[in-house]
PDB file of C-alpha atoms and ligand atoms in Angstrom:
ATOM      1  CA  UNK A 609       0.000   0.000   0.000  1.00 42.00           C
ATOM      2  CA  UNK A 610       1.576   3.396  -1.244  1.00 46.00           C
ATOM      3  CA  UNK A 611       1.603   5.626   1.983  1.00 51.00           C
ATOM      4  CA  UNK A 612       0.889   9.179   1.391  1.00 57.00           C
ATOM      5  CA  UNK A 613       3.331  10.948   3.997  1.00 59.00           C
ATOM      6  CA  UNK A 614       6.366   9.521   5.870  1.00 54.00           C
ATOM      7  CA  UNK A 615       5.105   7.228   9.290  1.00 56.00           C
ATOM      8  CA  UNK A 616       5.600   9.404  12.079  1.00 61.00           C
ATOM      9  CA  UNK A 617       7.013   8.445  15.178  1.00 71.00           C
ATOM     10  CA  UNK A 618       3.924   7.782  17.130  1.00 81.00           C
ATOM     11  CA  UNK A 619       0.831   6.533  15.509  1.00 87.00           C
ATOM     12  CA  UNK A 620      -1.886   8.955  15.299  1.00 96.00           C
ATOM     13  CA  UNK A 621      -4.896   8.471  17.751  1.00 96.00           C
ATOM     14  CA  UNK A 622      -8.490   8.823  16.808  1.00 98.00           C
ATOM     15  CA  UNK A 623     -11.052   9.035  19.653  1.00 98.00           C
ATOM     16  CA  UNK A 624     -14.413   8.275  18.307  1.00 97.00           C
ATOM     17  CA  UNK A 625     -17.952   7.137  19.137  1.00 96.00           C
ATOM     18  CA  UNK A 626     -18.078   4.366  16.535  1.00 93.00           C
ATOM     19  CA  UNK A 627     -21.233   4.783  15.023  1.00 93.00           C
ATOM     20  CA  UNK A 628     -21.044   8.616  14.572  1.00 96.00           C
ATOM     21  CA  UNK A 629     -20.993   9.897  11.199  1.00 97.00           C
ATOM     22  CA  UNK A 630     -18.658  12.945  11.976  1.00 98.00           C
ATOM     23  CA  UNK A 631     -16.143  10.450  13.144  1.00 98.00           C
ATOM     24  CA  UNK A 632     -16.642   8.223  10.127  1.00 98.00           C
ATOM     25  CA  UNK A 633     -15.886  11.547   8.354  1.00 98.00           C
ATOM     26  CA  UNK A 634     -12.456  11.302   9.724  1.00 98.00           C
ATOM     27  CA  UNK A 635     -11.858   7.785   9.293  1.00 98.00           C
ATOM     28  CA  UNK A 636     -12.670   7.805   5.935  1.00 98.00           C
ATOM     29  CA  UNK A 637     -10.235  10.690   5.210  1.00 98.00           C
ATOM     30  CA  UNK A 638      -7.620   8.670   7.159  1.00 97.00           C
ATOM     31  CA  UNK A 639      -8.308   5.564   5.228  1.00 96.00           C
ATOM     32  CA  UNK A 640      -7.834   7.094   2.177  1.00 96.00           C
ATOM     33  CA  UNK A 641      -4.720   9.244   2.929  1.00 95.00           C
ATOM     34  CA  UNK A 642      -3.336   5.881   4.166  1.00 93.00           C
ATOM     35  CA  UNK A 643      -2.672   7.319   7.434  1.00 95.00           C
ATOM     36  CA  UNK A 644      -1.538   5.090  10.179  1.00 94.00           C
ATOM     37  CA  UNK A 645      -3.458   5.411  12.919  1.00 96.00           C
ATOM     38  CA  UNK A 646      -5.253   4.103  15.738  1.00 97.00           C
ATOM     39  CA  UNK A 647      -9.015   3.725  16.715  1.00 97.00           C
ATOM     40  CA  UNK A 648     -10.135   4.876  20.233  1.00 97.00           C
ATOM     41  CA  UNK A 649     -13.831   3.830  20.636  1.00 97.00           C
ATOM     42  CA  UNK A 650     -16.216   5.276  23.372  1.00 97.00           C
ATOM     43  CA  UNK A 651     -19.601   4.607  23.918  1.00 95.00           C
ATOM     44  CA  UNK A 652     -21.711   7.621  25.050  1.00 95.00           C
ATOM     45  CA  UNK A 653     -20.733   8.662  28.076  1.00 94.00           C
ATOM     46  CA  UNK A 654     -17.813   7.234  28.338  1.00 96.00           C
ATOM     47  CA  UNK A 655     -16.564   9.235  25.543  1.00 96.00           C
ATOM     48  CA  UNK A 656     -16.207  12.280  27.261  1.00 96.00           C
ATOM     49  CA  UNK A 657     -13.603  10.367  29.807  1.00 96.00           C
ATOM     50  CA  UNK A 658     -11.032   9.943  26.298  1.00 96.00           C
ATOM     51  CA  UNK A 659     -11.875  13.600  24.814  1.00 97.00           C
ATOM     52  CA  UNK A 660     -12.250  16.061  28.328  1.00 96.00           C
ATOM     53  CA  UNK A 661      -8.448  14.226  28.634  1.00 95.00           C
ATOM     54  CA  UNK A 662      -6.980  15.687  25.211  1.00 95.00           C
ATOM     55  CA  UNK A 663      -9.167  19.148  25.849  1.00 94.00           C
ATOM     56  CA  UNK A 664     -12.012  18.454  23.456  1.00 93.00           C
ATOM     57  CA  UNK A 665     -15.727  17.536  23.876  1.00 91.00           C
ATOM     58  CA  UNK A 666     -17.451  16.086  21.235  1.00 96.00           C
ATOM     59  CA  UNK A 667     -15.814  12.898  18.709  1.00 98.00           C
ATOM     60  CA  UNK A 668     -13.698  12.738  16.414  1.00 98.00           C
ATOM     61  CA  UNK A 669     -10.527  13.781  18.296  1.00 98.00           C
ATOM     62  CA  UNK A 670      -7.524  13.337  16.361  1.00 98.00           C
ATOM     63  CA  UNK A 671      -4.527  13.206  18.526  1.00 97.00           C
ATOM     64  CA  UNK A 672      -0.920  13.981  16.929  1.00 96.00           C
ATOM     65  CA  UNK A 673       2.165  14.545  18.081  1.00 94.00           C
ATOM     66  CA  UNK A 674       2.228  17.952  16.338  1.00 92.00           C
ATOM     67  CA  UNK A 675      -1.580  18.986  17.412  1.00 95.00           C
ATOM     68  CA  UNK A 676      -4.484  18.000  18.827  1.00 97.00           C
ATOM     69  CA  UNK A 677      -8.080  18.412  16.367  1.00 98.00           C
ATOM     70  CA  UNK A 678     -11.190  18.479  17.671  1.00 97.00           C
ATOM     71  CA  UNK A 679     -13.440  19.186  14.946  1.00 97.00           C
ATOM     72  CA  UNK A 680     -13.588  16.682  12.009  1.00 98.00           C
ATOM     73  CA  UNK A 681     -13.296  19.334   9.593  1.00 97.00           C
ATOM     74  CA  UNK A 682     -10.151  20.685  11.338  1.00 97.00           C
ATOM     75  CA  UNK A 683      -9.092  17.252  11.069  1.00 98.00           C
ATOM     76  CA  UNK A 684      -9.186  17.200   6.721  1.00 98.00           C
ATOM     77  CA  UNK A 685      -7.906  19.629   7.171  1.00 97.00           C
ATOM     78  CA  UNK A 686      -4.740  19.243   9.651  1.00 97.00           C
ATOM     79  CA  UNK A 687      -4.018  15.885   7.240  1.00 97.00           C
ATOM     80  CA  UNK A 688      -4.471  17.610   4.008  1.00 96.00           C
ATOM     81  CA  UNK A 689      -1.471  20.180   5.091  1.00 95.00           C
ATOM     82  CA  UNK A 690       1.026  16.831   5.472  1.00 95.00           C
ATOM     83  CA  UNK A 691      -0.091  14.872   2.439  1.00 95.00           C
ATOM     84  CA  UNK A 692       1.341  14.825  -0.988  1.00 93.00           C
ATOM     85  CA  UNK A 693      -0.283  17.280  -3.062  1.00 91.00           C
ATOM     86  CA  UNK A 694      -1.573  14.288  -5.457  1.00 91.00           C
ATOM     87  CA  UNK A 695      -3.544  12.761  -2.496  1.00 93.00           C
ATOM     88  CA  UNK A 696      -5.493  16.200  -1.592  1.00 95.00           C
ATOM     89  CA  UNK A 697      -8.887  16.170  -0.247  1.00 97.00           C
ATOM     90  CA  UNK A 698      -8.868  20.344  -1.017  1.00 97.00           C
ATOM     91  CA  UNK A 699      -7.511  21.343  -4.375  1.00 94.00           C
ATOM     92  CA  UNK A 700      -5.263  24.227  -4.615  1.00 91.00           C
ATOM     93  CA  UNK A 701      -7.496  25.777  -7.406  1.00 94.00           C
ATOM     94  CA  UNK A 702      -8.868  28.443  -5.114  1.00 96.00           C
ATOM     95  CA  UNK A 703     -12.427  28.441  -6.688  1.00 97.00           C
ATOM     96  CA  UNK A 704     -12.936  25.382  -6.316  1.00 97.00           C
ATOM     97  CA  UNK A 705     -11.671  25.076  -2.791  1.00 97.00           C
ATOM     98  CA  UNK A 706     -14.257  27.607  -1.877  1.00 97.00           C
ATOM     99  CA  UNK A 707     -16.769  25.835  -3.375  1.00 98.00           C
ATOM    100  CA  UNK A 708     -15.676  22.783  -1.252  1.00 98.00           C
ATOM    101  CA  UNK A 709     -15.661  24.794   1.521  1.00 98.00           C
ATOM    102  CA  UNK A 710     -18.584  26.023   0.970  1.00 98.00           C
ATOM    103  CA  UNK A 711     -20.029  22.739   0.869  1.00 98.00           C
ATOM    104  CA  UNK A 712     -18.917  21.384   3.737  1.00 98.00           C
ATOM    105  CA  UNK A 713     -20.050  23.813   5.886  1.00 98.00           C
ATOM    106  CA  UNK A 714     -23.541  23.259   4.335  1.00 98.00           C
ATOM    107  CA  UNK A 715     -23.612  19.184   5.164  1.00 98.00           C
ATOM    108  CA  UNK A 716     -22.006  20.171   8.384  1.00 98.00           C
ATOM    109  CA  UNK A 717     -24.395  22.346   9.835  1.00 98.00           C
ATOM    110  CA  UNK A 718     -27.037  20.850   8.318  1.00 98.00           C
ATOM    111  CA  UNK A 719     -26.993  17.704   6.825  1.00 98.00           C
ATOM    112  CA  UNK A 720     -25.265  15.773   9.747  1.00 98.00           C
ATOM    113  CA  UNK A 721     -27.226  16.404  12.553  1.00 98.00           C
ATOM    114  CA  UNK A 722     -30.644  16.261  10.352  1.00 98.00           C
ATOM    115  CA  UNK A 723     -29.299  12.753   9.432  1.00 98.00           C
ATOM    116  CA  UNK A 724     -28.556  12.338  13.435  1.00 98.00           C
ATOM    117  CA  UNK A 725     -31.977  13.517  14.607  1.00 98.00           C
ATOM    118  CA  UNK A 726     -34.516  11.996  12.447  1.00 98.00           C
ATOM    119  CA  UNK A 727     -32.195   8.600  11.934  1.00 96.00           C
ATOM    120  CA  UNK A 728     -31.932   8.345  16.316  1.00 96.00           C
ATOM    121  CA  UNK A 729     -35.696   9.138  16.120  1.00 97.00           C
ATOM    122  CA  UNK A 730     -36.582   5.914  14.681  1.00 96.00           C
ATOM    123  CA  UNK A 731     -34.192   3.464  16.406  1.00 95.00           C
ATOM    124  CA  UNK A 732     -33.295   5.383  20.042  1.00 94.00           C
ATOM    125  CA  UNK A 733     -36.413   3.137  21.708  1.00 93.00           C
ATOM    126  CA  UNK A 734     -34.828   0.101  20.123  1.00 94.00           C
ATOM    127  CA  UNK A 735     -32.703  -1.165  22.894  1.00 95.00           C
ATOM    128  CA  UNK A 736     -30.986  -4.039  20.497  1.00 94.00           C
ATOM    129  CA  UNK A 737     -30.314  -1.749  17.875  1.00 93.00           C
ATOM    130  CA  UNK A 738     -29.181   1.032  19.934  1.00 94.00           C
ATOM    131  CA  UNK A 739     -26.885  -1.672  22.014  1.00 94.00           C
ATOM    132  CA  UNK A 740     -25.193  -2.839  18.434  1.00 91.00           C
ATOM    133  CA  UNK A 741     -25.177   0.861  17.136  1.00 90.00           C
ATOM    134  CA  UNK A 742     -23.329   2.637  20.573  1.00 93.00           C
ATOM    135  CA  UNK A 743     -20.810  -0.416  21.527  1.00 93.00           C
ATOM    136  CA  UNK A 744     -19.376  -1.541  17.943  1.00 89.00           C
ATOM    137  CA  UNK A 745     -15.568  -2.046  19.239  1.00 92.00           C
ATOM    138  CA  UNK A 746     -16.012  -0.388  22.654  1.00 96.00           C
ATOM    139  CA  UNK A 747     -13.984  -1.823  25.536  1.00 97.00           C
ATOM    140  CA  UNK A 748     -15.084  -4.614  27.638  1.00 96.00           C
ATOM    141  CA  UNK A 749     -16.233  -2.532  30.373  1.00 96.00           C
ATOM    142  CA  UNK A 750     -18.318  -0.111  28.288  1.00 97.00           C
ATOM    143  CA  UNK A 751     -20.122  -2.708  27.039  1.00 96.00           C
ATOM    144  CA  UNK A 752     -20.462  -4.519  30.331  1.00 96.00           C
ATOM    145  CA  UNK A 753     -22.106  -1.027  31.527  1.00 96.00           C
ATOM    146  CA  UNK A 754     -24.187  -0.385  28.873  1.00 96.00           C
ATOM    147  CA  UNK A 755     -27.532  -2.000  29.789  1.00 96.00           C
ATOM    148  CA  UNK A 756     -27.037   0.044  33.364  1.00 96.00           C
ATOM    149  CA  UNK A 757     -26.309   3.655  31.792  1.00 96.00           C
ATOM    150  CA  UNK A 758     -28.629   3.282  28.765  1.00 96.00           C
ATOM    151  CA  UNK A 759     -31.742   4.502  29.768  1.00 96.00           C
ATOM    152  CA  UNK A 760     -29.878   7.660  31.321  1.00 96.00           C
ATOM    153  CA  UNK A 761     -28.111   8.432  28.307  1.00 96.00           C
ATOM    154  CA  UNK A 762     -30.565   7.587  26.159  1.00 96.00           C
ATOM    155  CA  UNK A 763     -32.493  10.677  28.093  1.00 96.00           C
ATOM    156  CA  UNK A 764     -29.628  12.708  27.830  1.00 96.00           C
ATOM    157  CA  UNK A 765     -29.172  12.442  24.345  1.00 95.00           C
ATOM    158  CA  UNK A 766     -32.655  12.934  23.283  1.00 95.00           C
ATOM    159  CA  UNK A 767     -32.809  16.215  25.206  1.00 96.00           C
ATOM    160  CA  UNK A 768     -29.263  17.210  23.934  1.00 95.00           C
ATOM    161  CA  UNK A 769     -30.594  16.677  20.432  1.00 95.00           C
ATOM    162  CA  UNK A 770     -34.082  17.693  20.475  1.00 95.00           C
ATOM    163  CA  UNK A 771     -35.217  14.029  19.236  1.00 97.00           C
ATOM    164  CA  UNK A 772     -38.920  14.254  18.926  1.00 96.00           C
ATOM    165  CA  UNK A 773     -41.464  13.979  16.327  1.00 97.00           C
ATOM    166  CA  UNK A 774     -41.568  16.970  15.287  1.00 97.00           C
ATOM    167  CA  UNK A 775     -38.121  18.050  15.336  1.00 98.00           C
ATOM    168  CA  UNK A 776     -37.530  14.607  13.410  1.00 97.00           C
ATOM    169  CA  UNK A 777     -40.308  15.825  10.582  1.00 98.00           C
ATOM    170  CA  UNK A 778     -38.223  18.807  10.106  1.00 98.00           C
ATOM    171  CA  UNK A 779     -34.882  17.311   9.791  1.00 98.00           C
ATOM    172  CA  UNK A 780     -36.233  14.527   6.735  1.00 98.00           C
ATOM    173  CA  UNK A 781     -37.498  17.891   5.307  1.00 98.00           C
ATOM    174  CA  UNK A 782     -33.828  19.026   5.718  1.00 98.00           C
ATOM    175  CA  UNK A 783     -32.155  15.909   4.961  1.00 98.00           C
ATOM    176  CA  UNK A 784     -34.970  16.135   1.498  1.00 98.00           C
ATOM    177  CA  UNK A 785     -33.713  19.689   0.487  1.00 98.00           C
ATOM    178  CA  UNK A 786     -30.255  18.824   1.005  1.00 98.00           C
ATOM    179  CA  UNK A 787     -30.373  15.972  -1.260  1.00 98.00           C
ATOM    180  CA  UNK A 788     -32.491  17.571  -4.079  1.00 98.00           C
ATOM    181  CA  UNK A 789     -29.855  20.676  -4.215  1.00 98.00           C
ATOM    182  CA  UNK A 790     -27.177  17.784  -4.211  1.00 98.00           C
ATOM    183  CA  UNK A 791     -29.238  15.683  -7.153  1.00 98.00           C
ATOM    184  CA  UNK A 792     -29.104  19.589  -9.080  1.00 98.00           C
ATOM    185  CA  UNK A 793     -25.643  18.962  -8.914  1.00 98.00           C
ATOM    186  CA  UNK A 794     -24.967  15.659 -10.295  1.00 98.00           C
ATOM    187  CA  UNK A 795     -27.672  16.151 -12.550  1.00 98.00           C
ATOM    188  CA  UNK A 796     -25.015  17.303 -15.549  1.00 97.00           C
ATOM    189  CA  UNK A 797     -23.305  13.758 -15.231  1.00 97.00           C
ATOM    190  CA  UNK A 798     -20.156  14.645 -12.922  1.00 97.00           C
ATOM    191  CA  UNK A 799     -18.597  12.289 -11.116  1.00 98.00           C
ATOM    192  CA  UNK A 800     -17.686  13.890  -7.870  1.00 98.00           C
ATOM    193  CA  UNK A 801     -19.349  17.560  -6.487  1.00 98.00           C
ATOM    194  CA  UNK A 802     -16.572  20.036  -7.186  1.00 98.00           C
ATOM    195  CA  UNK A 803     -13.951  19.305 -10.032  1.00 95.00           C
ATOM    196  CA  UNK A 804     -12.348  15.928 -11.544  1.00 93.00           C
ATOM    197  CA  UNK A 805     -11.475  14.435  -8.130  1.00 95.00           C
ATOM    198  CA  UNK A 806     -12.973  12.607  -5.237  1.00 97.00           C
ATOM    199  CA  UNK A 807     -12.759  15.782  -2.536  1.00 98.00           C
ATOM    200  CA  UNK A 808     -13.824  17.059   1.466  1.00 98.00           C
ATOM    201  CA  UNK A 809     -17.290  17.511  -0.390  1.00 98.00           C
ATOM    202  CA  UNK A 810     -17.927  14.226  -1.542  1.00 98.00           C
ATOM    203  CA  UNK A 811     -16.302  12.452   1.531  1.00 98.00           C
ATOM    204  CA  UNK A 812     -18.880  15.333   4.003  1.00 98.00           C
ATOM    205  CA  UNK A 813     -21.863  13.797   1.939  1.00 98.00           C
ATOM    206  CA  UNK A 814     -21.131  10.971   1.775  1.00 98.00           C
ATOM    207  CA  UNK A 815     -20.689  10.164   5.526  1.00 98.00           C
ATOM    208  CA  UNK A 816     -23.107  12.727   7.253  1.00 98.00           C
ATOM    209  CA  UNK A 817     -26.146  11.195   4.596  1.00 98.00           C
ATOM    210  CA  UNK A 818     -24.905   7.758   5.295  1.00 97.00           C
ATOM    211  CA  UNK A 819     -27.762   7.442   8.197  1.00 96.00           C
ATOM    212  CA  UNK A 820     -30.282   8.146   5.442  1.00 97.00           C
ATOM    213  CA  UNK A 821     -29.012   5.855   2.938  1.00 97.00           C
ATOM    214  CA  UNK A 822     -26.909   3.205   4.699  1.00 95.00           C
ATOM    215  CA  UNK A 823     -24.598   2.229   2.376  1.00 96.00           C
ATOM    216  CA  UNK A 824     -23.591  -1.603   2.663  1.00 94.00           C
ATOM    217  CA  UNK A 825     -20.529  -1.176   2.711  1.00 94.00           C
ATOM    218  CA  UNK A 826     -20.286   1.214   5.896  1.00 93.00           C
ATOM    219  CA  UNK A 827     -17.764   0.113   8.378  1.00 92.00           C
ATOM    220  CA  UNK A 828     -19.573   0.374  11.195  1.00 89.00           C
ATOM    221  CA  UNK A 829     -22.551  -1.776  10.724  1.00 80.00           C
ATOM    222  CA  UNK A 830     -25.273  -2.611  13.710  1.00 74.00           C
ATOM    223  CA  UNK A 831     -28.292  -4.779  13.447  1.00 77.00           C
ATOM    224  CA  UNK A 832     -28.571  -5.952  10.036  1.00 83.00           C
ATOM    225  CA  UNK A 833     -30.706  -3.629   7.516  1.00 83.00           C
ATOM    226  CA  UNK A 834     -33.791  -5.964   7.605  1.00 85.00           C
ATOM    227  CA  UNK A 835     -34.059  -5.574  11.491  1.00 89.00           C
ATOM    228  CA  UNK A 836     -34.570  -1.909  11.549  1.00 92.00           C
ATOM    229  CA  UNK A 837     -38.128  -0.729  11.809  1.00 93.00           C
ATOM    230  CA  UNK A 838     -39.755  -0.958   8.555  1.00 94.00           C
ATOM    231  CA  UNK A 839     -40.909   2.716   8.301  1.00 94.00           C
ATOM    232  CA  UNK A 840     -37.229   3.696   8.422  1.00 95.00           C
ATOM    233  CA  UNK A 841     -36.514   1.119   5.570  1.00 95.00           C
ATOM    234  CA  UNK A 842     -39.059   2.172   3.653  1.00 96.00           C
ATOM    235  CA  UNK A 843     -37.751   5.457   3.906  1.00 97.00           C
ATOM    236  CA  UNK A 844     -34.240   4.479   2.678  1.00 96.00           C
ATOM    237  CA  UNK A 845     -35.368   3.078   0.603  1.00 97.00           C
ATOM    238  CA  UNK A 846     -36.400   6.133  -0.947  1.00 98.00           C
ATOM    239  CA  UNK A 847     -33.360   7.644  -0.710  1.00 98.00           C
ATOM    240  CA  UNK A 848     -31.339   5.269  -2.243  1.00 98.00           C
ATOM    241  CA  UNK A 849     -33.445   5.636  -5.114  1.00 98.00           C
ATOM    242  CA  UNK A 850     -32.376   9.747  -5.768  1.00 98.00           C
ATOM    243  CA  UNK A 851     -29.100  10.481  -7.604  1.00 98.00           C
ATOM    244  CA  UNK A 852     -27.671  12.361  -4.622  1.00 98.00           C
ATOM    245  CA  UNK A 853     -27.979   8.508  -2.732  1.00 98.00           C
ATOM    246  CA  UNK A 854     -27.032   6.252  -5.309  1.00 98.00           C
ATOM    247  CA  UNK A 855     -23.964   9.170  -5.072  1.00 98.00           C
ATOM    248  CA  UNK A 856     -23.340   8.539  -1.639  1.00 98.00           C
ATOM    249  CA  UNK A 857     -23.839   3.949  -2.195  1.00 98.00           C
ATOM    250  CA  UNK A 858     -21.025   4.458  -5.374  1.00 98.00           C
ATOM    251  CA  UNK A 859     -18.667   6.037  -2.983  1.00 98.00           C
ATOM    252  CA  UNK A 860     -18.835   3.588  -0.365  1.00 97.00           C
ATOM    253  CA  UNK A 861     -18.428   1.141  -2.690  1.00 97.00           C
ATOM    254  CA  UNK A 862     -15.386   2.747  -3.379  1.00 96.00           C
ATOM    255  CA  UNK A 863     -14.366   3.344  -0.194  1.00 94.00           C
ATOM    256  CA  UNK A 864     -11.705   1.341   0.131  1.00 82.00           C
ATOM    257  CA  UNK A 865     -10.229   0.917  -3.347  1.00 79.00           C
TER     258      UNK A 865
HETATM  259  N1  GSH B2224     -18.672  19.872  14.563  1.00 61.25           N
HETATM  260  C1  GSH B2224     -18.247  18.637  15.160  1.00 61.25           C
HETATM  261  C2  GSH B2224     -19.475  17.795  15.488  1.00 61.25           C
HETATM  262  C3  GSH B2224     -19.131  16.506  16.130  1.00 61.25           C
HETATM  263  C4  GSH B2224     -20.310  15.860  16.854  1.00 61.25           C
HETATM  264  O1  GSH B2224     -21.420  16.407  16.899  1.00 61.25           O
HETATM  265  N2  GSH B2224     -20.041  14.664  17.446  1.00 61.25           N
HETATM  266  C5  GSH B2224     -21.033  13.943  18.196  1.00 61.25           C
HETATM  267  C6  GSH B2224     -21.200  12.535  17.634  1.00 61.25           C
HETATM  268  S1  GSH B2224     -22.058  12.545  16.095  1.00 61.25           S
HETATM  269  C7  GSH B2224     -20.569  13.740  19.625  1.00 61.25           C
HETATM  270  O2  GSH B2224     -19.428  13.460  19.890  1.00 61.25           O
HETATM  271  N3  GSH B2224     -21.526  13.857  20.563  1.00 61.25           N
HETATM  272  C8  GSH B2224     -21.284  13.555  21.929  1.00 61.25           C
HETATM  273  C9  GSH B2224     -21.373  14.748  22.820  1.00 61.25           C
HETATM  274  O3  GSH B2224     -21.802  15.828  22.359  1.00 61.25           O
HETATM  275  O4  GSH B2224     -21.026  14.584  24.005  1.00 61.25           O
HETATM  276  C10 GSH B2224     -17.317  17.916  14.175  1.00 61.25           C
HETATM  277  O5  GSH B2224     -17.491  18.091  12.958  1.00 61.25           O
HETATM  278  O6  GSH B2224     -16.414  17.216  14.629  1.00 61.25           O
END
C-alpha cells in the first residue's frame, strides 16, 4: 500500500464514538490518505472520559504529536497540510476550494445532525439496535455497563438533540432539500461535487447522509438492515433511489479501493 506521507514516530490516535458519522468523516479521510493510525472507541458517556483528557468535547478527536483536532473538519484539514499534493482532499485551485468549503459547511451544519436527529428518532427506543449501534468495538467494560447507563443516556441524548417527532419531521425535510440541491448537482453527469477528483465535499456527503441511505458497505454496521423498523426502511429506501444517494452507495463502494 503506497503511503501518502512519511510514518511518524507515534501513531496517530483517533477518539471516536463508533457509530457517529462525523467520526466516520475522519476515518474515511484517514483511510484514504493511508494514514496510520489508531481507533479509540467510546460509547456515550464514556466518551467524554477519552476527549475532556486531550481538551475536546465532542468525537472525532484526532490526537498527533504535532496537534491535537477536535473538529472533524479541522481534522481534513490538519491531514491535508502533510499529504502529498496528489492525495489532496482540497484542491489548490482556489475556486474550487471555496466551493468545497462552501459545501462542507452546508452538510455540516445541516446535513449531519438532520441525518442524526430523524435517523436516532426511529431506532433510540430500540434497545438491540441502539446496544449494536453505541458499543461496535467499545472496551469490555463499556459494554459490560451499557444495559445500566442506557436509559440515562438515552435521556440525555434525546434532550441534547431535540429528538422528537416533530423536530424529526423537520430534519427529513432538511435531509430532502439537502439531497435535491445535491441531485441539481450531479444532474449534468459529474462524477464527484466540485472538479475531476474525489474531494472534502464528496467524503462530508457521503458520511453525514450515510444514516439516510446506509450504504452496505459502511464500516460500522449494527443490526442488520432488515431488522430496523420498517418505516425507516421504507424510507431508505427512498433515498437510495435519488441520484444524490445512489452518489453517496457508489462512494462507499469505493471506499476502500
Ligand atoms: N462539529 C463537530 C461535530 C461533532 C459531533 O457532533 N459529534 C457527536 C457525535 S455525532 C458527539 O461526539 N456527541 C457527543 C457529545 O456531544 O457529548 C465535528 O465536525 O467534529
Amino acid at each position: 500500500m503506497k503511503k501518502n506521507i512519511e510514518s511518524p514516530t507515534k501513531p496517530f490516535y483517533l477518539i471516536t464514538i463508533p457509530i457517529s458519522h462525523y467520526c466516520e468523516k475522519a476515518r474515511w479521510a484517514l483511510d484514504k490518505l493511508k494514514i496510520t493510525y489508531v481507533e479509540k472507541r467510546h460509547t456515550p458517556p464514556f466518551h467524554l472520559l477519552a476527549t475532556n483528557r486531550v481538551g475536546g468535547k465532542t468525537t472525532p478527536v484526532l490526537v498527533t504529536e504535532s496537534g491535537i483536532f477536535i473538529d472533524s473538519s479541522d481534522i481534513l484539514k490538519y491531514l491535508d497540510s502533510i499529504v502529498s499534493s496528489d492525495a489532496k482532499l482540497y484542491p489548490t485551485n482556489q475556486n474550487q476550494r471555496q466551493e468545497i468549503e462552501k459545501l462542507e459547511d452546508l452538510f455540516n451544519s445541516q446535513l449531519g445532525p438532520a441525518t442524526r436527529r430523524w435517523g436516532y428518532f426511529h431506532i433510540m427506543n430500540d434497545y438491540k439496535i441502539m446496544q449494536s449501534r453505541w458499543c461496535h468495538g467499545v472496551p469490555f467494560f463499556e459494554q459490560a455497563f451499557f444495559p445500566i447507563l442506557f436509559p440515562i443516556t438515552r435521556s440525555l441524548a434525546q434532550r441534547k438533540l431535540n429528538i422528537n417527532p416533530e423536530s424529526a419531521a423537520q430534519a427529513y425535510d432538511t435531509i430532502q432539500s439537502i439531497f435535491e440541491q445535491v441531485n441539481k448537482l450531479l444532474s449534468d453527469g459529474r462524477t464527484y461535487l466540485v472538479g475531476d477528483k474525489f474531494s472534502a465535499a464528496d467524503l462530508t456527503f457521503a458520511t453525514l447522509a450515510a444514516p439516510a441511505v446506509l450504504p452496505p458497505e459502511h464500516p460500522m454496521q449494527g443490526v442488520s438492515y432488515k431488522e430496523l423498523p420498517p418505516k425507516l426502511i421504507s424510507k431508505i429506501k427512498e433515498f437510495r433511489k435519488t441520484p444524490a444517494g445512489k452518489f453517496v452507495l457508489r462512494l462507499y463502494r469505493d471506499r476502500n479501493s
